[in-house]
Amino acid sequence: MENLKLNIEKVSDFVSLKTIGGYSSEISRHIETLYNKTGKGNDFLGWVNLPSVITEKEIKEIEKIAKNLKSKIEYLIVIGIGGSHLGAKAVIESLSDSFSAMKKDRENPFVLFAGQNISEDYHCELLGLLKDKEYAVVVISKSGTTTEPAIAFRLFKNDIEKRWGKDGAKERIIAVTDARKGALKQLADKEGYKTFEIPDDVGGRYSVLTPVGLLPIALAGFNIRELIDGAKAMQKLTGLNSQFEENPAAVYAATRNALYKSNHKIEILVNYNPKLHYISEWWKQLYGESEGKENKGIFPAAVDFTSDLHSMGQYIQDGLRTIFETVISVKEPNHTLLIPEDKENLDKLNFLANKPLDEVNKMAELGTILAHVDGGVPNIHIEIPKLNEFYIGQLLYFFEIACGISGYLLDVNPFDQPGVEAYKNNMFALLGKPGFEEATKKIQEKFSL
Ligand code: PA5
């Protein structure tokens, strides 16, 4: 079995390979700290061992519930936000047929998401779509108190109870939440919903390999065993006994930190396959919430090429030189499509006749990398052999462990997110939530509202 490959050759014009290698012993210490749980945020390190400690019993339970529910529904609505949304969304999008929404002969329910925003239009249109459809809900919230999913859950619980009654709701609602605390846990126990637990020591953005990600992914019809096996293989490659040069997560963390120190403050994650769009969204949350604190951190951004070469390409080639790129490249596509020959050849493309589309895509990728490096943009290259469960599992764990190491290199706690409270406090104050009266007054005075 091949593994994910990391190539950092194209950063050498910007930071020396010696500088990157210089992080080796510090990174060994950080890997030990992650495993021994002796560093910052050490009560949230359950994810480090998740791929190897998940039990057959836990996997079977998820598969059993998924199999049973799948046969009864056309749509699955997953309610959650942040880490309770992006992992499942990223994996499902990366593995799904791009047009499965339009296909009538689907074997598995189509998975849609709610509560990842508070848009009235979005939720109204989604409820409209489901009006005469068989559907079920998986509601996910570790804290059980997050406003966006809590509001969405009210809407869908109400709809389900109206259509199928309280008993029907028990068959159609599954909650994934804390083992003991939070409003969702209380509600699920009271209403008798099936629940899955999120381990206490796993934070939202590191939770894709718990029922938070695994249940929706299994319901969408994907093989969670292979996903876990991929993550397990990556854990082996990046674990305590790995040598720096052979540990892609260590080298990635060292490279991006060396670049950060040489004034490359923005990392752009690039893909050449639209199925990876949400992997980038998941990655943005992982790195943004883990590193962006204490007025430090690389700003994580993402683009979908070649589409965005026709929009962001100009800036990346010629704009402010504070960026670097990390390309995720998929070695083999899952389909073959050859470019046809055309007798007229008016578009002058016959030189491409009978070539697979992917060959053109790969040359676009290489041509862009060379142009961007020439233009002053360092390039990190990650190659995965194929888009399947195993390699997506590898990729997810690779990014998670590299993020833990990277956060420690930056000397922040990569497992908290104190900054996300500020908007919530203002929103509650503006909405007049009881207990926020003082804050409401302050905002009204400051902004003359
Ligand atoms: O990474 C995190 O912890 C956060 O982004 C959470 O996932 C997000 O805020 C949702 O929280 P909860 O699952 O408690 O509703």
CSV table of C-alpha atoms and ligand atoms in Angstrom, one decimal:
chain,number,residue,atom,x,y,z
A,1,MET,CA,0.0,0.0,0.0
A,2,GLU,CA,1.4,3.4,-1.0
A,3,ASN,CA,1.3,6.4,1.4
A,4,LEU,CA,0.7,10.1,1.2
A,5,LYS,CA,3.9,11.8,0.0
A,6,LEU,CA,5.2,15.2,1.0
A,7,ASN,CA,7.6,17.1,-1.2
A,8,ILE,CA,9.3,20.3,0.0
A,9,GLU,CA,11.9,20.7,-2.7
A,10,LYS,CA,10.1,23.9,-4.0
A,11,VAL,CA,10.6,25.8,-0.8
A,12,SER,CA,14.4,25.7,-1.0
A,13,ASP,CA,14.7,29.1,-2.7
A,14,PHE,CA,13.0,30.6,0.3
A,15,VAL,CA,14.1,28.7,3.4
A,16,SER,CA,17.0,26.2,3.4
A,17,LEU,CA,16.5,22.5,4.0
A,18,LYS,CA,19.0,22.9,6.8
A,19,THR,CA,16.8,25.4,8.6
A,20,ILE,CA,13.9,23.0,8.2
A,21,GLY,CA,15.9,20.1,9.5
A,22,GLY,CA,16.9,22.2,12.4
A,23,TYR,CA,13.4,21.7,13.9
A,24,SER,CA,14.0,18.0,14.2
A,25,SER,CA,14.8,17.7,17.9
A,26,GLU,CA,12.2,20.3,19.0
A,27,ILE,CA,9.6,18.4,17.0
A,28,SER,CA,10.5,15.0,18.5
A,29,ARG,CA,9.9,16.6,21.9
A,30,HIS,CA,6.5,18.0,20.8
A,31,ILE,CA,5.5,14.5,19.5
A,32,GLU,CA,6.4,13.1,22.8
A,33,THR,CA,4.4,15.8,24.5
A,34,LEU,CA,1.4,15.0,22.4
A,35,TYR,CA,1.6,11.3,23.3
A,36,ASN,CA,2.5,11.8,27.0
A,37,LYS,CA,-0.2,14.6,27.3
A,38,THR,CA,2.2,16.9,29.1
A,39,GLY,CA,1.8,20.1,27.0
A,40,LYS,CA,-0.7,22.9,26.6
A,41,GLY,CA,-4.3,21.7,26.1
A,42,ASN,CA,-3.4,18.2,27.4
A,43,ASP,CA,-7.0,17.4,28.4
A,44,PHE,CA,-8.0,17.5,24.7
A,45,LEU,CA,-5.5,15.0,23.3
A,46,GLY,CA,-7.8,12.0,22.9
A,47,TRP,CA,-7.7,12.4,19.1
A,48,VAL,CA,-4.0,11.4,19.0
A,49,ASN,CA,-4.7,7.7,19.6
A,50,LEU,CA,-8.3,7.6,18.1
A,51,PRO,CA,-7.5,5.5,15.0
A,52,SER,CA,-5.8,2.8,17.1
A,53,VAL,CA,-8.1,2.8,20.1
A,54,ILE,CA,-11.5,2.8,18.4
A,55,THR,CA,-13.0,-0.7,19.2
A,56,GLU,CA,-14.7,-3.2,17.0
A,57,LYS,CA,-17.8,-2.8,19.2
A,58,GLU,CA,-17.9,1.0,18.5
A,59,ILE,CA,-17.5,0.5,14.8
A,60,LYS,CA,-20.2,-2.2,14.6
A,61,GLU,CA,-22.6,-0.1,16.6
A,62,ILE,CA,-22.2,2.8,14.1
A,63,GLU,CA,-22.5,0.4,11.1
A,64,LYS,CA,-25.6,-1.3,12.6
A,65,ILE,CA,-27.5,2.0,13.2
A,66,ALA,CA,-26.5,3.3,9.8
A,67,LYS,CA,-27.6,0.2,8.0
A,68,ASN,CA,-30.9,0.2,9.7
A,69,LEU,CA,-31.7,3.9,9.2
A,70,LYS,CA,-30.4,4.0,5.6
A,71,SER,CA,-33.0,1.7,4.4
A,72,LYS,CA,-35.8,3.9,5.6
A,73,ILE,CA,-34.8,7.3,4.4
A,74,GLU,CA,-34.1,9.3,1.2
A,75,TYR,CA,-32.4,12.2,2.9
A,76,LEU,CA,-30.2,12.5,6.0
A,77,ILE,CA,-30.0,15.9,7.6
A,78,VAL,CA,-26.8,16.4,9.7
A,79,ILE,CA,-27.2,19.3,12.1
A,80,GLY,CA,-24.0,20.9,13.5
A,81,ILE,CA,-21.4,23.6,13.0
A,82,GLY,CA,-17.6,23.9,13.0
A,83,GLY,CA,-16.0,20.6,14.1
A,84,SER,CA,-19.5,19.1,14.3
A,85,HIS,CA,-20.1,19.7,10.6
A,86,LEU,CA,-16.9,20.1,8.5
A,87,GLY,CA,-15.3,16.7,9.0
A,88,ALA,CA,-18.3,14.7,7.8
A,89,LYS,CA,-19.0,17.2,5.0
A,90,ALA,CA,-15.3,17.1,3.9
A,91,VAL,CA,-15.1,13.3,3.8
A,92,ILE,CA,-18.6,12.8,2.1
A,93,GLU,CA,-17.9,15.4,-0.6
A,94,SER,CA,-14.4,14.0,-1.3
A,95,LEU,CA,-15.8,10.5,-1.9
A,96,SER,CA,-19.2,11.2,-3.5
A,97,ASP,CA,-20.1,11.2,-7.1
A,98,SER,CA,-20.2,15.0,-7.9
A,99,PHE,CA,-23.8,14.6,-9.2
A,100,SER,CA,-25.3,12.1,-6.8
A,101,ALA,CA,-27.8,14.8,-5.8
A,102,MET,CA,-29.3,14.5,-9.3
A,103,LYS,CA,-29.3,10.7,-9.5
A,104,LYS,CA,-32.6,8.9,-8.8
A,105,ASP,CA,-31.0,5.4,-8.4
A,106,ARG,CA,-29.0,6.3,-5.3
A,107,GLU,CA,-28.3,3.4,-3.0
A,108,ASN,CA,-27.7,5.6,0.0
A,109,PRO,CA,-29.5,8.6,1.5
A,110,PHE,CA,-28.4,12.0,0.3
A,111,VAL,CA,-26.7,13.8,3.1
A,112,LEU,CA,-27.6,17.5,3.6
A,113,PHE,CA,-26.5,19.8,6.4
A,114,ALA,CA,-28.3,22.3,8.6
A,115,GLY,CA,-27.4,24.5,11.5
A,116,GLN,CA,-24.0,25.4,10.0
A,117,ASN,CA,-25.5,28.8,9.4
A,118,ILE,CA,-28.6,30.8,10.6
A,119,SER,CA,-29.9,31.7,7.2
A,120,GLU,CA,-33.7,31.8,7.1
A,121,ASP,CA,-33.7,31.2,3.3
A,122,TYR,CA,-31.4,28.2,3.6
A,123,HIS,CA,-33.4,26.5,6.3
A,124,CYS,CA,-36.8,27.4,4.8
A,125,GLU,CA,-35.7,26.0,1.4
A,126,LEU,CA,-34.4,22.8,3.0
A,127,LEU,CA,-37.6,22.2,4.9
A,128,GLY,CA,-39.4,22.8,1.7
A,129,LEU,CA,-37.4,20.2,-0.1
A,130,LEU,CA,-38.1,17.7,2.6
A,131,LYS,CA,-41.9,18.4,2.7
A,132,ASP,CA,-42.9,15.1,1.2
A,133,LYS,CA,-39.7,13.1,1.7
A,134,GLU,CA,-38.6,10.4,4.1
A,135,TYR,CA,-35.8,11.8,6.2
A,136,ALA,CA,-34.0,11.6,9.5
A,137,VAL,CA,-31.8,13.9,11.5
A,138,VAL,CA,-28.4,13.4,13.2
A,139,VAL,CA,-27.9,16.3,15.5
A,140,ILE,CA,-24.3,16.9,16.6
A,141,SER,CA,-23.0,19.2,19.3
A,142,LYS,CA,-20.3,18.5,21.8
A,143,SER,CA,-21.3,21.3,24.1
A,144,GLY,CA,-25.0,20.8,23.4
A,145,THR,CA,-25.5,24.5,23.7
A,146,THR,CA,-24.3,26.0,20.4
A,147,THR,CA,-26.9,28.4,19.1
A,148,GLU,CA,-26.8,27.7,15.3
A,149,PRO,CA,-27.4,23.9,15.5
A,150,ALA,CA,-29.8,24.3,18.5
A,151,ILE,CA,-32.0,26.7,16.5
A,152,ALA,CA,-31.9,24.3,13.4
A,153,PHE,CA,-32.7,21.3,15.6
A,154,ARG,CA,-35.8,23.1,17.0
A,155,LEU,CA,-37.0,23.5,13.4
A,156,PHE,CA,-36.4,19.9,12.3
A,157,LYS,CA,-37.6,18.4,15.6
A,158,ASN,CA,-40.8,20.4,15.2
A,159,ASP,CA,-41.2,19.3,11.6
A,160,ILE,CA,-40.5,15.6,12.3
A,161,GLU,CA,-42.9,15.6,15.3
A,162,LYS,CA,-45.7,17.2,13.2
A,163,ARG,CA,-45.3,14.6,10.5
A,164,TRP,CA,-44.5,11.4,12.4
A,165,GLY,CA,-45.3,12.2,16.1
A,166,LYS,CA,-43.1,11.8,19.1
A,167,ASP,CA,-42.7,8.0,18.5
A,168,GLY,CA,-41.6,8.7,14.9
A,169,ALA,CA,-39.2,11.2,16.2
A,170,LYS,CA,-37.5,8.5,18.3
A,171,GLU,CA,-36.9,6.5,15.1
A,172,ARG,CA,-35.7,9.5,13.1
A,173,ILE,CA,-33.5,11.5,15.4
A,174,ILE,CA,-30.1,10.5,16.7
A,175,ALA,CA,-28.0,12.8,18.9
A,176,VAL,CA,-24.2,12.9,19.0
A,177,THR,CA,-23.1,14.8,22.1
A,178,ASP,CA,-21.3,14.8,25.4
A,179,ALA,CA,-21.7,11.7,27.6
A,180,ARG,CA,-23.1,13.7,30.5
A,181,LYS,CA,-23.6,17.4,30.1
A,182,GLY,CA,-25.3,20.0,27.9
A,183,ALA,CA,-28.8,20.8,26.8
A,184,LEU,CA,-28.8,18.3,23.9
A,185,LYS,CA,-27.8,15.4,26.2
A,186,GLN,CA,-30.7,16.4,28.5
A,187,LEU,CA,-33.2,16.7,25.7
A,188,ALA,CA,-32.1,13.4,24.1
A,189,ASP,CA,-32.5,11.5,27.3
A,190,LYS,CA,-35.9,13.1,28.0
A,191,GLU,CA,-37.2,12.3,24.5
A,192,GLY,CA,-35.6,8.8,24.3
A,193,TYR,CA,-33.4,9.5,21.2
A,194,LYS,CA,-30.6,7.1,20.4
A,195,THR,CA,-27.3,8.9,21.3
A,196,PHE,CA,-23.6,8.5,20.5
A,197,GLU,CA,-21.0,10.0,22.8
A,198,ILE,CA,-18.2,12.4,21.9
A,199,PRO,CA,-15.2,11.6,24.1
A,200,ASP,CA,-14.5,14.3,26.7
A,201,ASP,CA,-10.9,14.6,25.6
A,202,VAL,CA,-11.6,15.2,21.9
A,203,GLY,CA,-12.3,18.8,20.7
A,204,GLY,CA,-14.7,19.6,17.9
A,205,ARG,CA,-12.2,20.2,15.1
A,206,TYR,CA,-10.3,16.9,15.9
A,207,SER,CA,-13.5,14.8,16.1
A,208,VAL,CA,-13.9,13.5,12.6
A,209,LEU,CA,-12.9,9.9,13.7
A,210,THR,CA,-15.5,9.8,16.5
A,211,PRO,CA,-19.2,9.3,15.8
A,212,VAL,CA,-19.3,13.0,14.9
A,213,GLY,CA,-17.8,12.2,11.5
A,214,LEU,CA,-18.1,8.4,11.4
A,215,LEU,CA,-21.9,8.2,11.8
A,216,PRO,CA,-22.8,10.6,8.9
A,217,ILE,CA,-20.1,9.1,6.8
A,218,ALA,CA,-21.4,5.6,7.3
A,219,LEU,CA,-24.9,6.8,6.6
A,220,ALA,CA,-23.7,8.3,3.3
A,221,GLY,CA,-22.6,4.8,2.4
A,222,PHE,CA,-18.8,5.0,2.9
A,223,ASN,CA,-16.5,2.5,4.5
A,224,ILE,CA,-15.5,3.8,7.9
A,225,ARG,CA,-13.2,0.9,8.5
A,226,GLU,CA,-11.0,1.9,5.6
A,227,LEU,CA,-11.1,5.6,6.7
A,228,ILE,CA,-9.9,4.5,10.2
A,229,ASP,CA,-7.3,2.2,8.7
A,230,GLY,CA,-5.9,5.0,6.6
A,231,ALA,CA,-5.6,7.2,9.8
A,232,LYS,CA,-4.0,4.3,11.6
A,233,ALA,CA,-1.4,3.9,8.9
A,234,MET,CA,-0.6,7.6,9.1
A,235,GLN,CA,-0.4,7.4,12.9
A,236,LYS,CA,2.3,4.7,12.5
A,237,LEU,CA,4.2,6.9,10.0
A,238,THR,CA,4.1,10.0,12.3
A,239,GLY,CA,4.2,8.4,15.8
A,240,LEU,CA,6.8,8.4,18.6
A,241,ASN,CA,9.4,6.3,16.9
A,242,SER,CA,9.4,8.0,13.5
A,243,GLN,CA,12.5,9.6,12.1
A,244,PHE,CA,12.1,13.3,11.3
A,245,GLU,CA,12.8,12.9,7.5
A,246,GLU,CA,10.4,10.0,7.2
A,247,ASN,CA,7.6,11.7,9.2
A,248,PRO,CA,5.6,13.8,6.7
A,249,ALA,CA,3.7,15.6,9.4
A,250,ALA,CA,6.9,16.6,11.2
A,251,VAL,CA,8.4,17.9,7.9
A,252,TYR,CA,5.2,19.7,7.0
A,253,ALA,CA,5.0,21.4,10.4
A,254,ALA,CA,8.7,22.4,10.3
A,255,THR,CA,8.5,23.8,6.8
A,256,ARG,CA,5.4,25.9,7.3
A,257,ASN,CA,6.9,27.3,10.6
A,258,ALA,CA,10.2,28.1,8.9
A,259,LEU,CA,8.3,29.9,6.1
A,260,TYR,CA,6.2,31.7,8.7
A,261,LYS,CA,9.4,33.0,10.4
A,262,SER,CA,10.7,34.2,7.0
A,263,ASN,CA,7.6,36.4,6.6
A,264,HIS,CA,5.3,34.0,4.8
A,265,LYS,CA,2.2,34.6,6.9
A,266,ILE,CA,-0.5,33.2,4.7
A,267,GLU,CA,-0.8,29.5,3.6
A,268,ILE,CA,-3.0,28.8,0.7
A,269,LEU,CA,-4.2,25.2,0.4
A,270,VAL,CA,-4.7,24.4,-3.3
A,271,ASN,CA,-6.6,21.5,-4.9
A,272,TYR,CA,-7.1,20.6,-8.5
A,273,ASN,CA,-10.2,18.5,-7.9
A,274,PRO,CA,-13.4,20.1,-6.7
A,275,LYS,CA,-14.2,17.1,-4.5
A,276,LEU,CA,-11.5,18.4,-2.2
A,277,HIS,CA,-13.1,21.8,-1.6
A,278,TYR,CA,-14.5,20.9,1.8
A,279,ILE,CA,-11.3,19.2,2.8
A,280,SER,CA,-9.9,22.7,2.5
A,281,GLU,CA,-12.8,24.1,4.6
A,282,TRP,CA,-12.1,21.5,7.3
A,283,TRP,CA,-8.4,22.3,7.2
A,284,LYS,CA,-9.1,26.0,7.5
A,285,GLN,CA,-11.0,25.4,10.7
A,286,LEU,CA,-8.4,23.0,12.0
A,287,TYR,CA,-5.5,25.4,11.5
A,288,GLY,CA,-7.3,28.7,12.0
A,289,GLU,CA,-8.8,27.8,15.3
A,290,SER,CA,-5.7,25.9,16.5
A,291,GLU,CA,-3.0,28.5,15.6
A,292,GLY,CA,-4.6,31.9,15.3
A,293,LYS,CA,-4.3,33.2,18.8
A,294,GLU,CA,-2.1,35.5,21.0
A,295,ASN,CA,-1.7,37.7,17.9
A,296,LYS,CA,0.2,34.9,16.1
A,297,GLY,CA,-0.4,32.2,13.5
A,298,ILE,CA,-0.3,31.5,9.8
A,299,PHE,CA,-3.6,32.6,8.1
A,300,PRO,CA,-5.1,29.6,6.4
A,301,ALA,CA,-6.8,30.3,3.0
A,302,ALA,CA,-7.8,28.0,0.2
A,303,VAL,CA,-8.4,28.0,-3.5
A,304,ASP,CA,-9.9,25.5,-6.0
A,305,PHE,CA,-7.7,25.4,-9.2
A,306,THR,CA,-7.9,25.7,-12.1
A,307,SER,CA,-11.2,27.6,-11.5
A,308,ASP,CA,-9.5,30.1,-9.1
A,309,LEU,CA,-6.5,30.6,-11.4
A,310,HIS,CA,-9.0,32.8,-13.3
A,311,SER,CA,-9.7,34.9,-10.2
A,312,MET,CA,-7.1,34.5,-7.4
A,313,GLY,CA,-4.3,33.4,-9.8
A,314,GLN,CA,-3.3,37.0,-10.5
A,315,TYR,CA,-2.8,37.9,-6.8
A,316,ILE,CA,-0.9,34.7,-6.1
A,317,GLN,CA,1.4,35.3,-9.0
A,318,ASP,CA,2.1,39.0,-8.5
A,319,GLY,CA,0.6,40.3,-5.3
A,320,LEU,CA,2.1,40.9,-1.9
A,321,ARG,CA,4.9,38.3,-1.2
A,322,THR,CA,3.7,37.0,2.1
A,323,ILE,CA,2.1,33.8,0.9
A,324,PHE,CA,3.0,30.2,0.4
A,325,GLU,CA,1.0,27.4,-1.2
A,326,THR,CA,0.4,23.8,-0.2
A,327,VAL,CA,-1.0,21.7,-3.0
A,328,ILE,CA,-3.0,18.6,-2.5
A,329,SER,CA,-2.5,16.5,-5.6
A,330,VAL,CA,-4.4,13.3,-6.3
A,331,LYS,CA,-2.2,10.9,-8.3
A,332,GLU,CA,-4.8,8.8,-10.1
A,333,PRO,CA,-8.3,9.9,-11.0
A,334,ASN,CA,-11.2,7.4,-10.3
A,335,HIS,CA,-12.4,7.7,-14.0
A,336,THR,CA,-10.9,7.8,-17.4
A,337,LEU,CA,-12.0,10.4,-20.0
A,338,LEU,CA,-10.1,11.0,-23.2
A,339,ILE,CA,-10.1,14.3,-25.1
A,340,PRO,CA,-11.7,13.6,-28.5
A,341,GLU,CA,-10.1,14.3,-31.9
A,342,ASP,CA,-11.9,16.9,-34.0
A,343,LYS,CA,-11.6,17.0,-37.8
A,344,GLU,CA,-12.1,20.7,-38.0
A,345,ASN,CA,-9.6,21.5,-35.2
A,346,LEU,CA,-10.8,25.1,-35.1
A,347,ASP,CA,-9.9,25.3,-31.4
A,348,LYS,CA,-6.4,24.0,-32.3
A,349,LEU,CA,-6.6,21.4,-29.6
A,350,ASN,CA,-5.9,18.3,-31.7
A,351,PHE,CA,-2.4,18.1,-30.1
A,352,LEU,CA,-4.3,16.9,-27.0
A,353,ALA,CA,-6.5,14.4,-28.8
A,354,ASN,CA,-6.7,11.0,-27.0
A,355,LYS,CA,-5.0,12.3,-23.9
A,356,PRO,CA,-6.7,11.8,-20.6
A,357,LEU,CA,-8.2,15.0,-19.1
A,358,ASP,CA,-6.1,14.3,-16.0
A,359,GLU,CA,-2.9,14.6,-17.9
A,360,VAL,CA,-3.8,18.2,-18.8
A,361,ASN,CA,-4.9,18.9,-15.2
A,362,LYS,CA,-1.5,17.6,-14.0
A,363,MET,CA,0.4,19.8,-16.4
A,364,ALA,CA,-1.8,22.8,-15.3
A,365,GLU,CA,-0.7,21.9,-11.8
A,366,LEU,CA,3.0,21.6,-12.6
A,367,GLY,CA,3.0,24.7,-14.8
A,368,THR,CA,1.3,26.7,-12.0
A,369,ILE,CA,3.6,25.5,-9.3
A,370,LEU,CA,6.7,26.5,-11.5
A,371,ALA,CA,5.2,29.9,-12.3
A,372,HIS,CA,4.2,30.6,-8.7
A,373,VAL,CA,7.6,29.5,-7.3
A,374,ASP,CA,9.3,31.8,-10.0
A,375,GLY,CA,6.9,34.6,-8.8
A,376,GLY,CA,8.1,34.2,-5.2
A,377,VAL,CA,5.6,31.8,-3.7
A,378,PRO,CA,7.1,28.8,-1.9
A,379,ASN,CA,5.4,25.5,-2.6
A,380,ILE,CA,4.7,22.5,-0.5
A,381,HIS,CA,3.4,19.4,-2.3
A,382,ILE,CA,1.2,16.7,-0.8
A,383,GLU,CA,0.3,13.8,-3.1
A,384,ILE,CA,-2.3,11.1,-2.3
A,385,PRO,CA,-2.5,8.1,-4.5
A,386,LYS,CA,-6.3,8.1,-5.0
A,387,LEU,CA,-9.5,9.6,-3.6
A,388,ASN,CA,-10.8,6.8,-1.5
A,389,GLU,CA,-11.6,6.2,2.2
A,390,PHE,CA,-8.1,4.9,3.1
A,391,TYR,CA,-6.2,7.9,1.7
A,392,ILE,CA,-8.7,10.5,3.0
A,393,GLY,CA,-8.2,8.9,6.4
A,394,GLN,CA,-4.4,9.3,6.0
A,395,LEU,CA,-4.8,12.9,4.9
A,396,LEU,CA,-7.0,13.8,7.8
A,397,TYR,CA,-4.7,12.3,10.4
A,398,PHE,CA,-1.7,13.8,8.7
A,399,PHE,CA,-3.2,17.3,9.0
A,400,GLU,CA,-4.3,16.8,12.6
A,401,ILE,CA,-1.0,15.6,13.9
A,402,ALA,CA,0.9,18.2,12.0
A,403,CYS,CA,-1.4,20.9,13.4
A,404,GLY,CA,-0.7,19.7,17.0
A,405,ILE,CA,3.1,19.9,16.3
A,406,SER,CA,2.8,23.2,14.5
A,407,GLY,CA,0.8,24.8,17.3
A,408,TYR,CA,3.4,23.7,19.9
A,409,LEU,CA,6.2,25.1,17.6
A,410,LEU,CA,4.3,28.4,17.7
A,411,ASP,CA,4.0,28.1,21.5
A,412,VAL,CA,0.2,28.3,21.6
A,413,ASN,CA,-2.5,26.0,22.9
A,414,PRO,CA,-3.7,24.3,19.7
A,415,PHE,CA,-6.7,22.8,21.4
A,416,ASP,CA,-8.7,25.7,22.7
A,417,GLN,CA,-10.6,28.5,20.8
A,418,PRO,CA,-11.1,31.4,23.3
A,419,GLY,CA,-11.6,33.9,20.4
A,420,VAL,CA,-14.9,32.4,19.2
A,421,GLU,CA,-16.8,33.6,22.2
A,422,ALA,CA,-16.6,37.3,21.3
A,423,TYR,CA,-19.2,37.2,18.5
A,424,LYS,CA,-21.5,35.0,20.5
A,425,ASN,CA,-21.5,37.5,23.5
A,426,ASN,CA,-22.4,40.4,21.2
A,427,MET,CA,-25.1,38.4,19.4
A,428,PHE,CA,-26.7,37.4,22.7
A,429,ALA,CA,-26.5,41.0,23.9
A,430,LEU,CA,-28.1,42.3,20.7
A,431,LEU,CA,-30.8,39.7,20.9
A,432,GLY,CA,-31.6,40.5,24.5
A,433,LYS,CA,-30.7,37.1,26.0
A,434,PRO,CA,-31.4,37.1,29.8
A,435,GLY,CA,-28.2,37.7,31.7
A,436,PHE,CA,-26.6,39.9,29.0
A,437,GLU,CA,-28.3,43.2,30.0
A,438,GLU,CA,-25.1,44.9,31.0
A,439,ALA,CA,-23.4,43.9,27.6
A,440,THR,CA,-26.5,45.1,25.7
A,441,LYS,CA,-26.3,48.5,27.4
A,442,LYS,CA,-22.6,48.9,26.6
A,443,ILE,CA,-23.1,48.0,22.9
A,444,GLN,CA,-26.0,50.4,22.6
A,445,GLU,CA,-24.0,53.3,24.1
A,446,LYS,CA,-20.9,52.6,22.1
A,447,PHE,CA,-22.6,52.3,18.7
A,448,SER,CA,-25.5,54.6,19.4
A,449,LEU,CA,-28.0,51.8,18.7
B,1,PA5,O1,-13.4,23.0,17.2
B,1,PA5,C1,-14.3,23.4,18.0
B,1,PA5,O2,-14.3,23.0,19.1
B,1,PA5,C2,-15.5,24.3,17.5
B,1,PA5,O3,-15.3,24.7,16.3
B,1,PA5,C3,-16.8,23.5,17.6
B,1,PA5,O4,-16.7,22.3,16.8
B,1,PA5,C4,-18.0,24.3,17.2
B,1,PA5,O5,-18.0,25.5,17.9
B,1,PA5,C5,-19.3,23.5,17.5
B,1,PA5,O6,-19.3,23.2,18.9
B,1,PA5,P1,-20.4,22.1,19.4
B,1,PA5,O7,-20.0,20.8,18.9
B,1,PA5,O8,-20.2,22.2,20.9
B,1,PA5,O9,-21.7,22.6,19.0
